[in-house]
Short mmCIF file of C-alpha atoms and ligand atoms in Angstrom, two decimals:
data_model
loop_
_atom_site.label_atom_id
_atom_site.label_comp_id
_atom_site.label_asym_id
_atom_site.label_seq_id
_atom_site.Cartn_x
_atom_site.Cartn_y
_atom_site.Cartn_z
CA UNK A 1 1.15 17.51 -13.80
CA UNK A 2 4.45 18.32 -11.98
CA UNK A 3 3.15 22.44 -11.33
CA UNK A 4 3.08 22.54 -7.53
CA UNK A 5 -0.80 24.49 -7.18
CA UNK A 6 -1.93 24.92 -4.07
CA UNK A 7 -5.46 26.24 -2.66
CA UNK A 8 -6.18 28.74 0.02
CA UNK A 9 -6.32 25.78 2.62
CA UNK A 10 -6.99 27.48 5.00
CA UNK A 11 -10.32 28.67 4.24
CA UNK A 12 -10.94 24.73 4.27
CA UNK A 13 -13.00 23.67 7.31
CA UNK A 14 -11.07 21.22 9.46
CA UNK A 15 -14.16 19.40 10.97
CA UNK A 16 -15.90 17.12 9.80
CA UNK A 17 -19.48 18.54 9.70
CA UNK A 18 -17.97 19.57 6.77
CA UNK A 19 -17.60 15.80 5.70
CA UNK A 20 -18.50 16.35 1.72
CA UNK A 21 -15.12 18.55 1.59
CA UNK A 22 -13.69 14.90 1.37
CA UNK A 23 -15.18 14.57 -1.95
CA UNK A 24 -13.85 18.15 -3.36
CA UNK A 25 -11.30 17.26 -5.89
CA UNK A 26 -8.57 20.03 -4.51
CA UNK A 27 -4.87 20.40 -6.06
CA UNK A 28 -2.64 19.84 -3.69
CA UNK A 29 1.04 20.06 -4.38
CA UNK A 30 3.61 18.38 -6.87
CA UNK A 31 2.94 14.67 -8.17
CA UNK A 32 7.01 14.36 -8.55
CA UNK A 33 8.19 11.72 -5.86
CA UNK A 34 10.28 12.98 -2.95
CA UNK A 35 12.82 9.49 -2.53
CA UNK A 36 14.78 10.85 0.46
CA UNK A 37 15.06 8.25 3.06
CA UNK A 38 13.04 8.52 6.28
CA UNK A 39 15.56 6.33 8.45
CA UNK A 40 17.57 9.73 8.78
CA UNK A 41 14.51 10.48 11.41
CA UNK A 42 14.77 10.22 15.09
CA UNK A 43 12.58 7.31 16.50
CA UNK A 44 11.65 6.76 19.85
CA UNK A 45 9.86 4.11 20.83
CA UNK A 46 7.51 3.92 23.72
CA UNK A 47 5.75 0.78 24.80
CA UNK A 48 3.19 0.86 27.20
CA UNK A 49 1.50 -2.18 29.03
CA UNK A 50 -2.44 -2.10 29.18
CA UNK A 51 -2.27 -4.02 32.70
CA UNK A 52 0.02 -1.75 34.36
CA UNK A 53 -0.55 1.80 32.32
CA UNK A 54 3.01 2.36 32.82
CA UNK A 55 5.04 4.05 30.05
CA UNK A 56 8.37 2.92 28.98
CA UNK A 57 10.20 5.94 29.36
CA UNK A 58 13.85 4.84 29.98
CA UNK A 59 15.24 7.21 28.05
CA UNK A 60 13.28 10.10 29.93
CA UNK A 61 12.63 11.56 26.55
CA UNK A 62 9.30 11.93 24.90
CA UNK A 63 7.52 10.94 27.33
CA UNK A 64 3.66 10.57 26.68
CA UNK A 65 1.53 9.84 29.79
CA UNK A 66 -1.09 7.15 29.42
CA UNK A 67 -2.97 7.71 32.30
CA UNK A 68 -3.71 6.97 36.07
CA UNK A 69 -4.36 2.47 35.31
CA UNK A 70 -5.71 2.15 39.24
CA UNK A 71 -8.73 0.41 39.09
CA UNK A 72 -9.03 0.24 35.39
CA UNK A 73 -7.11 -3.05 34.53
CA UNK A 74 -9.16 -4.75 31.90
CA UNK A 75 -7.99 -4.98 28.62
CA UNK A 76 -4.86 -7.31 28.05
CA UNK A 77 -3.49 -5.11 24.84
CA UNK A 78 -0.89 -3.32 24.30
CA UNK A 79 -0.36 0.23 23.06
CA UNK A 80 3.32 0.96 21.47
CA UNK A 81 4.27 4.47 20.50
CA UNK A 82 6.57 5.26 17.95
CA UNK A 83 8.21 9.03 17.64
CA UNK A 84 9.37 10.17 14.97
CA UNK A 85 10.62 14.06 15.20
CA UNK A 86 11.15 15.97 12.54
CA UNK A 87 9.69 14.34 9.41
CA UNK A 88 10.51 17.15 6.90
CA UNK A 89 7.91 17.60 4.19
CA UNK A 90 9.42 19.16 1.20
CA UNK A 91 7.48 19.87 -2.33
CA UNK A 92 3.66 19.24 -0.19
CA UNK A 93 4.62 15.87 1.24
CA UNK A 94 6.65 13.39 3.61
CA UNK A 95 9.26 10.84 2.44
CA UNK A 96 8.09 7.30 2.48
CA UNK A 97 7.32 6.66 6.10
CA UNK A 98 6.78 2.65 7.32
CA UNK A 99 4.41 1.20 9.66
CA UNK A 100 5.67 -2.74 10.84
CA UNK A 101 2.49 -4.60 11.24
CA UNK A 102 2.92 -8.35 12.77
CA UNK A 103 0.67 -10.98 13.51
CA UNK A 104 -0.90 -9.51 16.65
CA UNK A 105 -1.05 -5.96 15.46
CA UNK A 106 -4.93 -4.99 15.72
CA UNK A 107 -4.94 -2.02 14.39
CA UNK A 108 -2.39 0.94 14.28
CA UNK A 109 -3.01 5.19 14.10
CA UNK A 110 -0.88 7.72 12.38
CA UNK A 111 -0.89 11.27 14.19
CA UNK A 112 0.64 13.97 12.72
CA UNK A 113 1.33 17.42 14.50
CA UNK A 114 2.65 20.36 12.38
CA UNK A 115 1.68 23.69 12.13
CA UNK A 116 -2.14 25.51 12.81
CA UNK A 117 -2.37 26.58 9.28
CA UNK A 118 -1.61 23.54 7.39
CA UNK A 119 -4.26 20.98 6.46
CA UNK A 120 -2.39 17.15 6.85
CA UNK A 121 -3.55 13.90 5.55
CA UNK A 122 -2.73 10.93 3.46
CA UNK A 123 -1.50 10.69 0.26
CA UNK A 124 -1.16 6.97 0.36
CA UNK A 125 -1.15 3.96 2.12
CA UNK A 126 -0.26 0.29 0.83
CA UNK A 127 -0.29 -2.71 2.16
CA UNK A 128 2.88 -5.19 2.48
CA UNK A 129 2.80 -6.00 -0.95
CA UNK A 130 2.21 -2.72 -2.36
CA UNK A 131 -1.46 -2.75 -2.94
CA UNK A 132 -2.76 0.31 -2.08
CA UNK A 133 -5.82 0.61 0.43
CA UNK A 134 -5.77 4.54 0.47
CA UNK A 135 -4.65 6.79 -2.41
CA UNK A 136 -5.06 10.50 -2.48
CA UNK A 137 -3.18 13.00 -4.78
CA UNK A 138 -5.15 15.58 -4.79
CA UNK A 139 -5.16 15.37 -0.76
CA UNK A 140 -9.22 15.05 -0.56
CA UNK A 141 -9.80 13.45 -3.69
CA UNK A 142 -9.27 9.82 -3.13
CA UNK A 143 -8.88 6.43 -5.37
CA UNK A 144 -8.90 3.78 -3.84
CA UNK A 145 -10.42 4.78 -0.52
CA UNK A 146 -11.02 1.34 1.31
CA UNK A 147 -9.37 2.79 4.21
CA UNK A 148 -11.16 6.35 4.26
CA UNK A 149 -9.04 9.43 5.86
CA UNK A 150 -10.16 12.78 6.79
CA UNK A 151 -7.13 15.65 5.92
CA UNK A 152 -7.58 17.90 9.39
CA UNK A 153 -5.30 21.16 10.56
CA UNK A 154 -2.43 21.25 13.04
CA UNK A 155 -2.57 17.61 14.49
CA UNK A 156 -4.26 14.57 12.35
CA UNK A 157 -5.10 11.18 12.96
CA UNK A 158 -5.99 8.63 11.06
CA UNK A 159 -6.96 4.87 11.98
CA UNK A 160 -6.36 1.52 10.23
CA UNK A 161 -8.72 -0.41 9.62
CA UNK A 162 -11.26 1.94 9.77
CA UNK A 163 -13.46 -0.74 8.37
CA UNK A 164 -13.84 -4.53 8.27
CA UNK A 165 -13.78 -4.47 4.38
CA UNK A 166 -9.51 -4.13 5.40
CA UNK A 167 -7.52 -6.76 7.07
CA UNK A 168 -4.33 -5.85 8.43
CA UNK A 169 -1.87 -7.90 7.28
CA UNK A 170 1.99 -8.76 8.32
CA UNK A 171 4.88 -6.92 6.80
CA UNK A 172 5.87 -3.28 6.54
CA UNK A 173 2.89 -0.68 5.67
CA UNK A 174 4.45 2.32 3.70
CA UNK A 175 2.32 5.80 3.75
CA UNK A 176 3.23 9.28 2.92
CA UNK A 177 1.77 12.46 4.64
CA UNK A 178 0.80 15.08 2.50
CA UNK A 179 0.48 18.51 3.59
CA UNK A 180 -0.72 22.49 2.62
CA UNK A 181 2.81 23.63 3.51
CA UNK A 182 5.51 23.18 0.99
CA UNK A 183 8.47 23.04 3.54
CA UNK A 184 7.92 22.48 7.03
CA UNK A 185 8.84 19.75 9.78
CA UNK A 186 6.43 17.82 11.80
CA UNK A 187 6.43 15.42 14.62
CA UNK A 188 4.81 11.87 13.57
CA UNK A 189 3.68 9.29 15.93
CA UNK A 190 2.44 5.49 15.27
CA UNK A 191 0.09 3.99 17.76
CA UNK A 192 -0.12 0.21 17.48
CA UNK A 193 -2.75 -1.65 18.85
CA UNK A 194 -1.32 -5.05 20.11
CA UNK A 195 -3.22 -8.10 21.12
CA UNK A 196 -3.10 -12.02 20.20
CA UNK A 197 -6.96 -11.32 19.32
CA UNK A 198 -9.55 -8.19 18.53
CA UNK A 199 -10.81 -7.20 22.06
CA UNK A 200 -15.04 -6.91 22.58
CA UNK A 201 -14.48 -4.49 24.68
CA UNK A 202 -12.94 -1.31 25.77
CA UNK A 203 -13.27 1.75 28.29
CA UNK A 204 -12.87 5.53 27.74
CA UNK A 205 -11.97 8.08 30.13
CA UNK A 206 -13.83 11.60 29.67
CA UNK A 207 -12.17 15.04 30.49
CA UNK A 208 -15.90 17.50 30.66
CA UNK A 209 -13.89 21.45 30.51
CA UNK A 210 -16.50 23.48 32.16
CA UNK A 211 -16.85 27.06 31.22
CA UNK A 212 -19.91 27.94 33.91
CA UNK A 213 -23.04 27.31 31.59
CA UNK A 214 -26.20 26.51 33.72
CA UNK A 215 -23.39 27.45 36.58
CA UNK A 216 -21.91 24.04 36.52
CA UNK A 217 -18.67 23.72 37.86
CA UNK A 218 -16.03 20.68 39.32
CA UNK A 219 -17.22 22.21 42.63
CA UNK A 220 -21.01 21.19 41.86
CA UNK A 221 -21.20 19.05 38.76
CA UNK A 222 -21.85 15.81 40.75
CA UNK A 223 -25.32 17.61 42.01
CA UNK A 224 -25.95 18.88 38.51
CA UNK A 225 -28.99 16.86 37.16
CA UNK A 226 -28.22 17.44 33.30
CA UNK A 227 -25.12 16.45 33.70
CA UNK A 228 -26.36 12.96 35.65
CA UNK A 229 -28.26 12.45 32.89
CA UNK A 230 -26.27 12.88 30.11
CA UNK A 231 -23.51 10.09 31.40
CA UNK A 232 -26.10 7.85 31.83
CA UNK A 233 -27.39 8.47 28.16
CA UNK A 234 -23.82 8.10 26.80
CA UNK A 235 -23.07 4.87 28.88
CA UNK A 236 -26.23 3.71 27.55
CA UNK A 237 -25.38 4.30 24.17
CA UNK A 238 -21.67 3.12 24.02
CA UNK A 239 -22.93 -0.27 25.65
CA UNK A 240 -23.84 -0.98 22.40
CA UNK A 241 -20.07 -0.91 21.68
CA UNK A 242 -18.79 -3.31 24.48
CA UNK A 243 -17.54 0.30 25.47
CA UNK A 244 -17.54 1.48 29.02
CA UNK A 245 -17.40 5.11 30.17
CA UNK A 246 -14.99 4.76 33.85
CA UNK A 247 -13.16 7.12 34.48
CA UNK A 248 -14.26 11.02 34.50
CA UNK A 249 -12.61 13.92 35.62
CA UNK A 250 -13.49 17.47 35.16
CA UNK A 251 -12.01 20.96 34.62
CA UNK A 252 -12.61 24.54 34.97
CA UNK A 253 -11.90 26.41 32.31
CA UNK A 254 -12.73 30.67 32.04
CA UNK A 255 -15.85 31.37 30.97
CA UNK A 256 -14.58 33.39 28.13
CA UNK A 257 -15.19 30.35 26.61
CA UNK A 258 -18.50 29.91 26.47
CA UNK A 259 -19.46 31.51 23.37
CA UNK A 260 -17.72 30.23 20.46
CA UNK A 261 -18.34 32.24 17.26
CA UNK A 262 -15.25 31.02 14.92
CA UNK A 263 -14.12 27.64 13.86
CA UNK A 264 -11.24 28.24 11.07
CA UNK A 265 -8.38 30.21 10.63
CA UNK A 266 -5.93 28.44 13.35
CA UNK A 267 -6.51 31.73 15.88
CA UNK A 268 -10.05 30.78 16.35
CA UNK A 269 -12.21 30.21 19.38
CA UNK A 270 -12.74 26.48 18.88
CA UNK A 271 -9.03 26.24 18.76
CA UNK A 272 -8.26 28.13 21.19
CA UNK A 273 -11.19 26.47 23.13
CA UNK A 274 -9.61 22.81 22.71
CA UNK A 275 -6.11 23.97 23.37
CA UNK A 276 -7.28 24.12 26.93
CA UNK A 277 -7.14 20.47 26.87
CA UNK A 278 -3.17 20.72 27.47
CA UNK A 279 -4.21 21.03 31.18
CA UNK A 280 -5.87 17.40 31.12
CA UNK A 281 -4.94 14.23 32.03
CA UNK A 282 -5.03 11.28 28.86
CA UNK A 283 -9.16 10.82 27.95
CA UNK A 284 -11.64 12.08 25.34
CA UNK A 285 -11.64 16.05 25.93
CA UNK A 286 -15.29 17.36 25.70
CA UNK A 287 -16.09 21.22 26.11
CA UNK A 288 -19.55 22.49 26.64
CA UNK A 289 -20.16 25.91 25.60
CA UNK A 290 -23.05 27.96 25.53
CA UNK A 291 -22.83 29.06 21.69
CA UNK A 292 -21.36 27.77 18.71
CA UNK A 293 -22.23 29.01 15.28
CA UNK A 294 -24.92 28.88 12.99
CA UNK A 295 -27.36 25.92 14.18
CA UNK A 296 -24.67 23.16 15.39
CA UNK A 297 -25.33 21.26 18.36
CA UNK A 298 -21.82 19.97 18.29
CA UNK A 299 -18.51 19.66 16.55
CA UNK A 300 -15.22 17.10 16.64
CA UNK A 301 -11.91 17.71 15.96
CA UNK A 302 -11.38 14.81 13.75
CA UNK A 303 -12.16 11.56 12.59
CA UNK A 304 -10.69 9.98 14.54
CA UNK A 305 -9.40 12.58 16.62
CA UNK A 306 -5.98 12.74 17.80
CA UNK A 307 -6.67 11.34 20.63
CA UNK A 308 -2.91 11.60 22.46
CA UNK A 309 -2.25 14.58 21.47
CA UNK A 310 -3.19 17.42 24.47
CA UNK A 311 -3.21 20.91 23.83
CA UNK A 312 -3.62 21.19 19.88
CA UNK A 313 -6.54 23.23 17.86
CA UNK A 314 -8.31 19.43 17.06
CA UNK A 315 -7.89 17.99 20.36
CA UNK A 316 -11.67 17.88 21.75
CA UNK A 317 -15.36 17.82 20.73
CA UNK A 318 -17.52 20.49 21.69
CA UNK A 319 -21.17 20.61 22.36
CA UNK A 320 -23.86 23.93 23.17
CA UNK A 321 -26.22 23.81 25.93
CA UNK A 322 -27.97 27.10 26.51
CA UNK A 323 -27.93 26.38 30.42
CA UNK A 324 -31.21 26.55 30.89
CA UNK A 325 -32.63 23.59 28.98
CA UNK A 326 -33.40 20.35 30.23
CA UNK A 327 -30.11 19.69 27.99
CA UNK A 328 -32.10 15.94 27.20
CA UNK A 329 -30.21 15.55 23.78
CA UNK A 330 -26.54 16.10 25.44
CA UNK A 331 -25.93 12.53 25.77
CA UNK A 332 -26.75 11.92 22.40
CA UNK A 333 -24.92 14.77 20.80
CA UNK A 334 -21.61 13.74 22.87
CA UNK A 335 -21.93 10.28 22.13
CA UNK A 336 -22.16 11.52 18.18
CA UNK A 337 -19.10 13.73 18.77
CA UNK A 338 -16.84 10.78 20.78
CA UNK A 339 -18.42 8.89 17.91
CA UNK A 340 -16.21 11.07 15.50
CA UNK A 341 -13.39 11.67 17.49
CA UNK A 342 -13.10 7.87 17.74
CA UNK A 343 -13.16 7.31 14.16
CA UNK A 344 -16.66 7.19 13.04
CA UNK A 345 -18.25 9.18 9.35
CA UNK A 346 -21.78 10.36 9.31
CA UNK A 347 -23.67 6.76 8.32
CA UNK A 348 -25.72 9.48 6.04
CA UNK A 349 -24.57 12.39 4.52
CA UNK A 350 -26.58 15.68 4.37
CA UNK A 351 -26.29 15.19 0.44
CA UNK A 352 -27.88 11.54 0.76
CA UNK A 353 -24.10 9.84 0.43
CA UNK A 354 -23.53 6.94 2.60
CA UNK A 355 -20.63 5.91 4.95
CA UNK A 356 -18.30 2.87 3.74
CA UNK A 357 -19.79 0.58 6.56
CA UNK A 358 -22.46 -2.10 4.86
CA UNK A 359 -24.30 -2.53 7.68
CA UNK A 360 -25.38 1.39 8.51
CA UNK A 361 -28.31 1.37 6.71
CA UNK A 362 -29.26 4.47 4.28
CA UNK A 363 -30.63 7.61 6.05
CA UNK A 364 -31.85 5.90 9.13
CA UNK A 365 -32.15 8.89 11.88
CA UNK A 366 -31.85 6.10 14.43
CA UNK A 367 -28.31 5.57 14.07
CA UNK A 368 -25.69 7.24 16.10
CA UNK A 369 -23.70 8.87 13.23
CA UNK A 370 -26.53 10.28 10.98
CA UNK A 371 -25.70 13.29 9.83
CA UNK A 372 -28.57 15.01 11.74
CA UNK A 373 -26.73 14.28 15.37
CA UNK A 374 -24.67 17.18 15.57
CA UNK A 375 -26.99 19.83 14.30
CA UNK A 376 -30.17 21.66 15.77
CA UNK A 377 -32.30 18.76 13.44
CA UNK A 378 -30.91 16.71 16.38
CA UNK A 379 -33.55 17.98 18.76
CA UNK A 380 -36.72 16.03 17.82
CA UNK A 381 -34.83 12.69 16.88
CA UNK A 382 -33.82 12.70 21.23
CA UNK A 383 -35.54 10.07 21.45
CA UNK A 384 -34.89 7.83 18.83
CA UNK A 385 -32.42 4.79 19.24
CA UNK A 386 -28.77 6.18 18.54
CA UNK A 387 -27.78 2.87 17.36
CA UNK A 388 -24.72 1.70 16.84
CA UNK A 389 -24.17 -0.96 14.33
CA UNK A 390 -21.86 -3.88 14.49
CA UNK A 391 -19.39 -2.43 11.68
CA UNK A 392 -19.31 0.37 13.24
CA UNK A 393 -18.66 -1.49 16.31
CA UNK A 394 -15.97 -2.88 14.66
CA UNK A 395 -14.46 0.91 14.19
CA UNK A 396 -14.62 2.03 17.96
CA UNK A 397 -12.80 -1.02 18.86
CA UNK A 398 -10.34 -0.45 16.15
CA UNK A 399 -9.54 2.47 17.82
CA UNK A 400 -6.30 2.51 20.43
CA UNK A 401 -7.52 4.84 22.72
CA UNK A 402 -9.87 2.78 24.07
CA UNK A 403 -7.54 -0.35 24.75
CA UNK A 404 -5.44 2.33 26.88
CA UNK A 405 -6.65 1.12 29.84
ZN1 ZN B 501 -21.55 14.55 12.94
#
């Protein structure tokens, strides 16, 4: 059970309309423990201040912006970053790695950033005393899984709780990162999510890259009725979430990019695509394109996303419209993307398998998340209600990001 075996990886989709890869019992790596000590690491730790936006950044190191705060004070959380550079996996995984959790810690993310070619994710997490909520040593096949992970290339993310079934708890969280790689270093970061209570309530701020479809540019978008209606139909949407859509900024990007014909392989066009993101200030990067292959509608980088981290192959959502079209199911299909990116599974499968959330109820096309919102079988359902349920609620305003501000 020691015999290191590892699978092509990287003919593993990254994305998660590809969800049921989560299910594929893979070999990943060498069960043997690696016991070196992660407090050789470098940590830096950031702390940034909700009302103010301002980053800590005494040390002029690391510095991660978190945004432009004028005019959108509302939340009184706080979001702390900790660095930690060069986290050497050796034999497929990290060392131990901890995660403080104290009595007003909401919820905290784990980003990863390594290489294009490797596929990171969990291989466990436990709780203060040692129970685990998240086990996974086979990498995708996972036991327990009451805080559910998706493995994703180049820069990962992954939110806890992710569910209401798990209650954060005081004390020190212990996870290891396990990874396609045998030897490599990567750069980890811990978002926590501070606040003497859960927040109902939270904004996000949009990047839109535009690559010329329907000839929509930053010089024209405000005129551009599709595009009018499509913020309306996400604001509508995310309502539902005690989630408000403030702050949106857009970019040009070459229009190269409109047709997107590869996913996988690290040197793809979707990667390439979101690596234009590096250009963007701190918000939920969303590219629309005038192809991408084989029927889908839209595609996320993650679930979550990683959501402050610019400039990597997962760091956006993208979504076709044929610039033509009335476009009256982008809304939707964006607000199922974000949906992702923020931390939400398909409520239904394609297969018929269900999300972890009790309250999504089984193959119901009028939620947000079915499986059918980021595929062509979106179309006809434009309609329906895109609802959002209150566990799922519970997600979105698990995540971070959308206390940033
Ligand atoms: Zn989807």
């Amino acid at each position: 059970m020691n015999t290191p075996n590892v699978p092509d990886w990287h003919s593993i989709p990254r994305f998660l309309c590809a969800l049921l890869l989560l299910f594929a019992v893979v070999a990943c790596g060498s069960s043997s423990s690696n016991t070196s000590d992660a407090t050789n690491q470098t940590a830096d730790t950031l702390t940034s201040d909700a009302d103010n936006g301002q980053a800590d950044t005494s040390d002029g190191s690391n510095t991660i912006s978190l945004g432009d705060a004028t005019g959108l004070l509302q939340s009184k959380a706080d979001i702390e970053i900790e660095k930690l550079e060069n986290v050497e996996i050796g034999s497929y995984r990290s060392p131990t790695l901890n995660v403080t959790v104290t009595e007003e810690t909401q919820s905290f993310m784990i980003l990863v950033q390594g290489s294009p070619l490797t596929v990171y994710g969990l291989l466990k997490l436990a709780e203060p005393d040692g129970t685990l909520i998240y086990s996974a040593p086979t990498l995708y096949s996972c036991s327990p899984c009451k805080n559910r992970i998706l493995p994703t290339t180049e820069a990962a993310a992954f939110l806890v709780p992710n569910s209401p079934k798990v209650t954060l708890k005081p004390g020190t969280y212990t996870f290891q990162i396990g990874g396609t790689t045998e030897t490599e270093s990567v750069t980890v970061q811990i978002v926590r999510y501070q606040s003497p209570t859960r927040l109902s309530a939270g904004k996000l701020a949009l990047n839109f890259f535009l690559t010329g479809v329907g000839g929509v540019t930053s010089a024209n978008v405000n005129e551009s009725p599709v595009y009018t209606k499509l913020l309306s139909d996400m604001a509508n949407i995310y309502t539902q979430a005690g989630i408000t859509i403030d702050n949106v900024r857009y970019y040009d990007i070459p229009e190269t990019f409109q047709s997107i014909k590869s996913t996988t392989g690290g040197d793809d066009d979707l990667s390439k695509l979101f690596r234009q993101s590096s250009i963007a200030d701190e918000g939920i990067n969303i590219f629309i394109v005038r192809s991408l292959p084989s029927g889908i509608l839209g595609i996320a980088g993650g679930i979550p996303g990683p959501a402050w981290i610019k400039g990597a192959a997962t760091s956006g959502v993208a979504v076709r419209w044929n610039g033509t079209s009335t476009g009256d199911y982008l809304g939707a299909v964006i607000a199922h993307e974000v949906g992702h990116f923020l931390g939400l599974f398909h409520s239904t499968e394609q297969d018929g398998s269900d999300d972890y959330l009790d309250d999504t109820l089984h193959d119901d096309t009028n939620n947000l998340m079915h499986w059918t919102g980021d595929t062509s079988q979106a179309l006809p359902l434009v309609e329906t209600n895109h609802r959002i349920s209150v566990d799922q609620r519970f997600v979105l305003l698990s995540n971070p990001f959308v206390h940033l501000r």
